[in-house]
Coordinates of C-alpha atoms in Angstrom, one line a residue:
M1074 CA 134.9 64.8 72.3
S1075 CA 137.4 64.1 75.1
R1076 CA 136.2 63.9 78.7
A1077 CA 138.1 67.1 79.5
R1078 CA 136.3 68.9 76.7
Q1079 CA 133.0 67.5 77.7
F1080 CA 133.6 68.6 81.3
L1081 CA 134.5 72.2 80.1
F1082 CA 131.5 72.2 77.8
W1083 CA 129.0 71.4 80.6
I1084 CA 130.8 73.9 82.9
F1085 CA 130.2 76.7 80.3
I1086 CA 126.6 75.6 79.9
I1087 CA 125.9 75.7 83.6
L1088 CA 127.7 79.1 84.0
G1089 CA 125.7 80.5 81.1
F1090 CA 122.5 79.3 82.7
L1091 CA 123.4 80.8 86.0
L1092 CA 124.3 84.1 84.4
L1093 CA 121.1 84.2 82.5
T1094 CA 118.9 83.4 85.4
G1095 CA 120.9 85.7 87.7
C1096 CA 120.2 88.6 85.3
G1097 CA 116.5 88.0 85.1
A1098 CA 113.6 89.0 87.4
P1099 CA 112.6 86.6 90.1
S1100 CA 110.1 83.9 89.2
G1101 CA 106.5 84.3 89.9
D1102 CA 104.2 87.3 90.0
P1103 CA 105.3 90.2 92.4
K1104 CA 101.6 90.7 93.2
E1105 CA 101.7 87.3 95.1
A1106 CA 104.1 88.8 97.6
V1107 CA 101.7 91.7 98.3
V1108 CA 98.8 89.4 98.7
K1109 CA 100.7 87.2 101.1
Y1110 CA 101.8 90.2 103.1
Y1111 CA 98.4 91.7 103.5
D1112 CA 96.7 88.3 104.1
S1113 CA 99.2 87.7 106.9
V1114 CA 98.5 91.2 108.4
K1115 CA 94.7 90.7 108.1
N1116 CA 94.9 87.3 109.8
G1117 CA 97.1 88.5 112.6
N1118 CA 100.1 86.5 111.5
F1119 CA 102.5 89.4 111.9
E1120 CA 105.7 87.4 112.0
A1121 CA 104.9 85.8 108.7
A1122 CA 104.2 89.3 107.2
Y1123 CA 107.6 90.5 108.5
E1124 CA 109.4 87.6 106.7
I1125 CA 107.9 88.9 103.4
M1126 CA 109.6 92.2 103.8
A1127 CA 112.8 93.2 102.0
E1128 CA 116.1 92.9 103.9
Q1129 CA 116.7 96.7 103.9
S1130 CA 113.2 97.2 105.5
K1131 CA 114.2 94.6 108.2
K1132 CA 117.3 96.6 108.9
N1133 CA 115.2 99.7 109.6
I1134 CA 112.4 97.8 111.4
S1135 CA 113.0 95.2 114.0
K1136 CA 110.6 92.2 114.2
E1137 CA 109.7 93.2 117.7
D1138 CA 108.8 96.7 116.7
F1139 CA 106.9 95.5 113.7
V1140 CA 104.8 93.0 115.6
L1141 CA 104.1 95.6 118.3
Y1142 CA 103.0 98.2 115.7
Q1143 CA 100.6 95.7 114.1
Q1144 CA 99.2 94.6 117.5
L1145 CA 98.5 98.3 118.3
N1146 CA 96.9 98.7 114.9
R1147 CA 94.4 96.0 115.8
E1148 CA 93.4 97.8 118.9
I1149 CA 92.6 100.9 116.8
M1150 CA 91.0 99.3 113.7
R1151 CA 90.2 96.2 111.8
L1152 CA 91.5 95.5 108.3
K1153 CA 88.3 94.3 106.7
D1154 CA 89.5 94.0 103.1
F1155 CA 92.1 95.2 100.7
K1156 CA 92.4 95.6 96.9
I1157 CA 95.7 95.5 94.9
E1158 CA 96.2 97.3 91.6
K1159 CA 99.5 97.2 89.7
V1160 CA 100.7 100.6 88.7
Q1161 CA 104.0 99.9 86.8
D1162 CA 107.1 97.8 86.5
L1163 CA 110.3 99.5 87.5
R1164 CA 114.0 98.9 86.7
N1165 CA 117.3 99.7 88.4
I1166 CA 115.9 101.7 91.3
E1167 CA 117.7 102.7 94.5
L1168 CA 116.1 102.9 97.9
E1169 CA 117.9 104.0 101.0
G1170 CA 121.3 103.0 99.5
S1171 CA 120.1 99.6 98.3
S1172 CA 119.9 99.0 94.5
Y1173 CA 117.2 96.8 92.9
K1174 CA 117.3 95.6 89.3
F1175 CA 113.6 94.8 89.2
A1176 CA 110.6 96.2 91.1
A1177 CA 106.9 96.8 90.8
E1178 CA 104.7 99.5 92.2
F1179 CA 101.2 98.8 93.4
N1180 CA 98.2 100.8 94.7
I1181 CA 96.8 99.3 97.9
T1182 CA 93.3 100.3 98.9
E1183 CA 92.4 99.2 102.4
T1184 CA 88.9 99.0 103.8
I1185 CA 89.1 99.5 107.6
E1186 CA 86.7 99.8 110.6
E1187 CA 87.9 102.4 113.1
Y1188 CA 86.9 101.6 116.7
Y1189 CA 87.2 105.2 117.7
D1190 CA 84.6 106.1 115.2
D1191 CA 82.0 103.4 116.1
K1192 CA 83.5 101.0 113.5
K1193 CA 82.7 103.3 110.6
E1194 CA 84.1 101.9 107.4
K1195 CA 86.8 104.0 105.8
S1196 CA 89.0 103.5 102.7
N1197 CA 92.7 104.4 102.5
T1198 CA 94.8 104.2 99.3
Y1199 CA 98.6 104.3 99.2
K1200 CA 101.5 102.9 97.2
V1201 CA 103.7 99.9 98.0
L1202 CA 106.8 98.7 96.2
V1203 CA 107.8 95.0 95.7
V1204 CA 111.5 94.6 94.9
D1205 CA 113.8 91.9 93.7
D1206 CA 115.6 91.0 96.9
N1207 CA 118.2 88.2 96.4
N1208 CA 116.2 86.9 93.5
A1209 CA 112.9 86.8 95.4
W1210 CA 110.0 89.2 95.4
K1211 CA 109.8 91.1 98.7
V1212 CA 107.6 93.9 100.0
Y1213 CA 109.6 97.1 100.6
K1214 CA 108.2 99.0 103.7
D1215 CA 109.4 102.6 104.1
L1216 CA 108.2 103.3 107.7
D1217 CA 109.5 105.3 110.6
I1218 CA 108.5 102.5 113.0
K1219 CA 109.2 104.4 116.2
K1220 CA 107.0 107.3 115.2
A1221 CA 104.3 104.9 114.0
I1222 CA 104.3 103.1 117.3
S1223 CA 104.1 106.4 119.1
S1224 CA 101.2 107.5 117.0
N1225 CA 99.3 104.3 117.7
Y1226 CA 99.8 104.6 121.5
A1227 CA 98.6 108.2 121.4
E1228 CA 95.5 107.1 119.4
I1229 CA 94.8 104.4 122.0
G1230 CA 95.3 107.0 124.7
W1231 CA 92.6 109.2 123.1
M1232 CA 90.2 106.2 122.9
Y1233 CA 90.6 105.7 126.7
A1234 CA 90.5 109.5 127.4
V1235 CA 87.1 110.1 125.6
G1236 CA 85.6 106.7 125.9
K1237 CA 85.4 105.9 122.2
G1238 CA 86.3 102.4 121.2
K1239 CA 87.3 101.8 124.9
D1240 CA 85.7 102.3 128.2
R1241 CA 86.7 105.7 129.5
N1242 CA 89.7 105.2 131.8
L1243 CA 91.9 108.2 132.5
N1244 CA 94.6 106.1 134.1
E1245 CA 94.9 103.9 131.0
A1246 CA 94.8 107.0 128.8
A1247 CA 97.8 108.5 130.7
I1248 CA 99.7 105.2 130.5
N1249 CA 99.3 105.1 126.7
F1250 CA 100.2 108.7 126.2
K1251 CA 103.4 108.2 128.2
R1252 CA 104.2 105.1 126.2
A1253 CA 103.8 107.2 123.1
L1254 CA 106.4 109.6 124.4
E1255 CA 108.8 106.8 125.1
Y1256 CA 108.9 106.1 121.4
D1257 CA 108.8 109.7 120.1
K1258 CA 109.5 112.6 122.5
E1259 CA 108.4 115.0 119.7
N1260 CA 104.8 113.6 119.6
A1261 CA 102.8 116.8 120.2
D1262 CA 99.5 114.9 120.3
A1263 CA 100.8 112.8 123.2
Y1264 CA 101.7 115.8 125.3
Y1265 CA 98.3 117.3 124.4
G1266 CA 96.6 114.1 125.5
L1267 CA 98.4 114.0 128.8
G1268 CA 97.4 117.7 129.4
V1269 CA 93.8 116.8 128.8
V1270 CA 93.9 113.8 131.1
Y1271 CA 95.6 115.8 133.9
H1272 CA 93.0 118.5 133.5
D1273 CA 90.2 116.0 133.7
S1274 CA 91.8 114.5 136.8
G1275 CA 92.1 117.9 138.5
R1276 CA 95.9 118.0 138.2
Y1277 CA 95.9 121.5 136.8
D1278 CA 99.6 122.4 137.2
E1279 CA 100.7 119.2 135.5
S1280 CA 98.1 119.7 132.8
I1281 CA 99.5 123.2 132.0
K1282 CA 103.1 121.9 131.9
Q1283 CA 102.2 119.1 129.4
L1284 CA 100.2 121.5 127.3
N1285 CA 103.0 124.0 127.1
L1286 CA 105.3 121.2 126.0
A1287 CA 102.7 120.4 123.3
L1288 CA 102.9 123.9 122.0
T1289 CA 106.7 123.6 121.4
K1290 CA 106.2 120.4 119.3
S1291 CA 103.8 121.7 116.6
N1292 CA 103.4 124.8 114.5
D1293 CA 99.9 123.9 113.4
K1294 CA 97.7 126.8 114.4
A1295 CA 94.5 124.8 114.7
F1296 CA 96.3 122.4 117.0
Q1297 CA 97.8 125.1 119.1
S1298 CA 94.4 126.8 119.4
N1299 CA 92.9 123.6 120.9
V1300 CA 95.9 123.4 123.3
Y1301 CA 95.4 127.0 124.5
N1302 CA 91.7 126.2 125.0
V1303 CA 92.6 123.4 127.5
I1304 CA 95.2 125.6 129.1
G1305 CA 92.4 128.1 129.7
L1306 CA 90.3 125.3 131.3
S1307 CA 93.1 124.4 133.6
Y1308 CA 93.6 128.0 134.7
V1309 CA 89.8 128.1 135.5
G1310 CA 90.4 125.0 137.6
K1311 CA 93.1 126.9 139.4
E1312 CA 90.7 129.9 139.7
N1313 CA 93.2 132.1 137.8
Y1314 CA 90.6 133.7 135.6
Q1315 CA 92.9 136.3 134.1
K1316 CA 95.3 133.7 132.8
A1317 CA 92.3 131.7 131.6
K1318 CA 91.1 134.7 129.5
E1319 CA 94.6 135.2 128.0
A1320 CA 94.7 131.5 127.0
Y1321 CA 91.2 131.6 125.4
N1322 CA 92.0 134.8 123.6
K1323 CA 95.2 133.2 122.2
A1324 CA 93.2 130.2 121.1
I1325 CA 90.8 132.5 119.2
E1326 CA 93.6 134.5 117.7
L1327 CA 95.1 131.3 116.3
D1328 CA 91.8 129.9 115.1
P1329 CA 88.9 132.3 114.9
N1330 CA 86.6 129.3 114.3
N1331 CA 87.4 127.7 117.6
E1332 CA 83.9 127.8 119.1
Y1333 CA 84.9 126.0 122.2
A1334 CA 87.3 128.7 123.1
R1335 CA 84.8 131.4 122.3
N1336 CA 82.1 129.8 124.5
N1337 CA 84.6 129.3 127.4
L1338 CA 85.7 132.9 127.1
S1339 CA 82.1 134.2 127.1
M1340 CA 81.4 132.3 130.4
L1341 CA 84.1 134.3 132.1
K1342 CA 82.7 137.7 131.1

């Protein structure tokens, strides 16, 4: 065989190998990517966890936001343990405009301790996808990061507001509720929290303003009932008892089981 033919022969061999390996799934077990991701989160190595995410996830979630979200999570709860169960292998899937030849679906069961609830253990199960991203297994995170950060800030706000998991501090509560609204101006719970804090601080007009905003952000009747109850309390603080009665009655109309509103209304009769 001439040198030219030998050269071409090896070129074809190499190209064939590259084509075969390029068409196959990434090496290794996709479960390893999930384990590395959750081990990193559990150990507080959030930047390492971020690097295990798929490129499409990184486009939607900046490293700065991801790290902040995880840091806030650690103020709210502790990831005590996790279990991983493979559900199925997937082929040729599309996620947010990105195509993946190979993927795997897992069930993740987290065991957490919530500081708000006196470190009571709770379990939470949800699905996670691992995808073939540039011939490497990566964790695909479908998360509205701004809303997630907002939700965490609001939860920390409640911890300060009621003194569960944090020492009661109305100023810190207000700061965290306001931060929540910086990330999501539609966060009804943050407006509600601010309304409660302002009521407890004797700032009744500001309380009523925030509570009315909360009503525009949620259609949940039980939530709205609780909001109207605090509106009633703020009107009592202003010594406007007629408005207070109207608010309590509205709270009961929305949720007949709202005993707080019923009790507050009875005190005005």
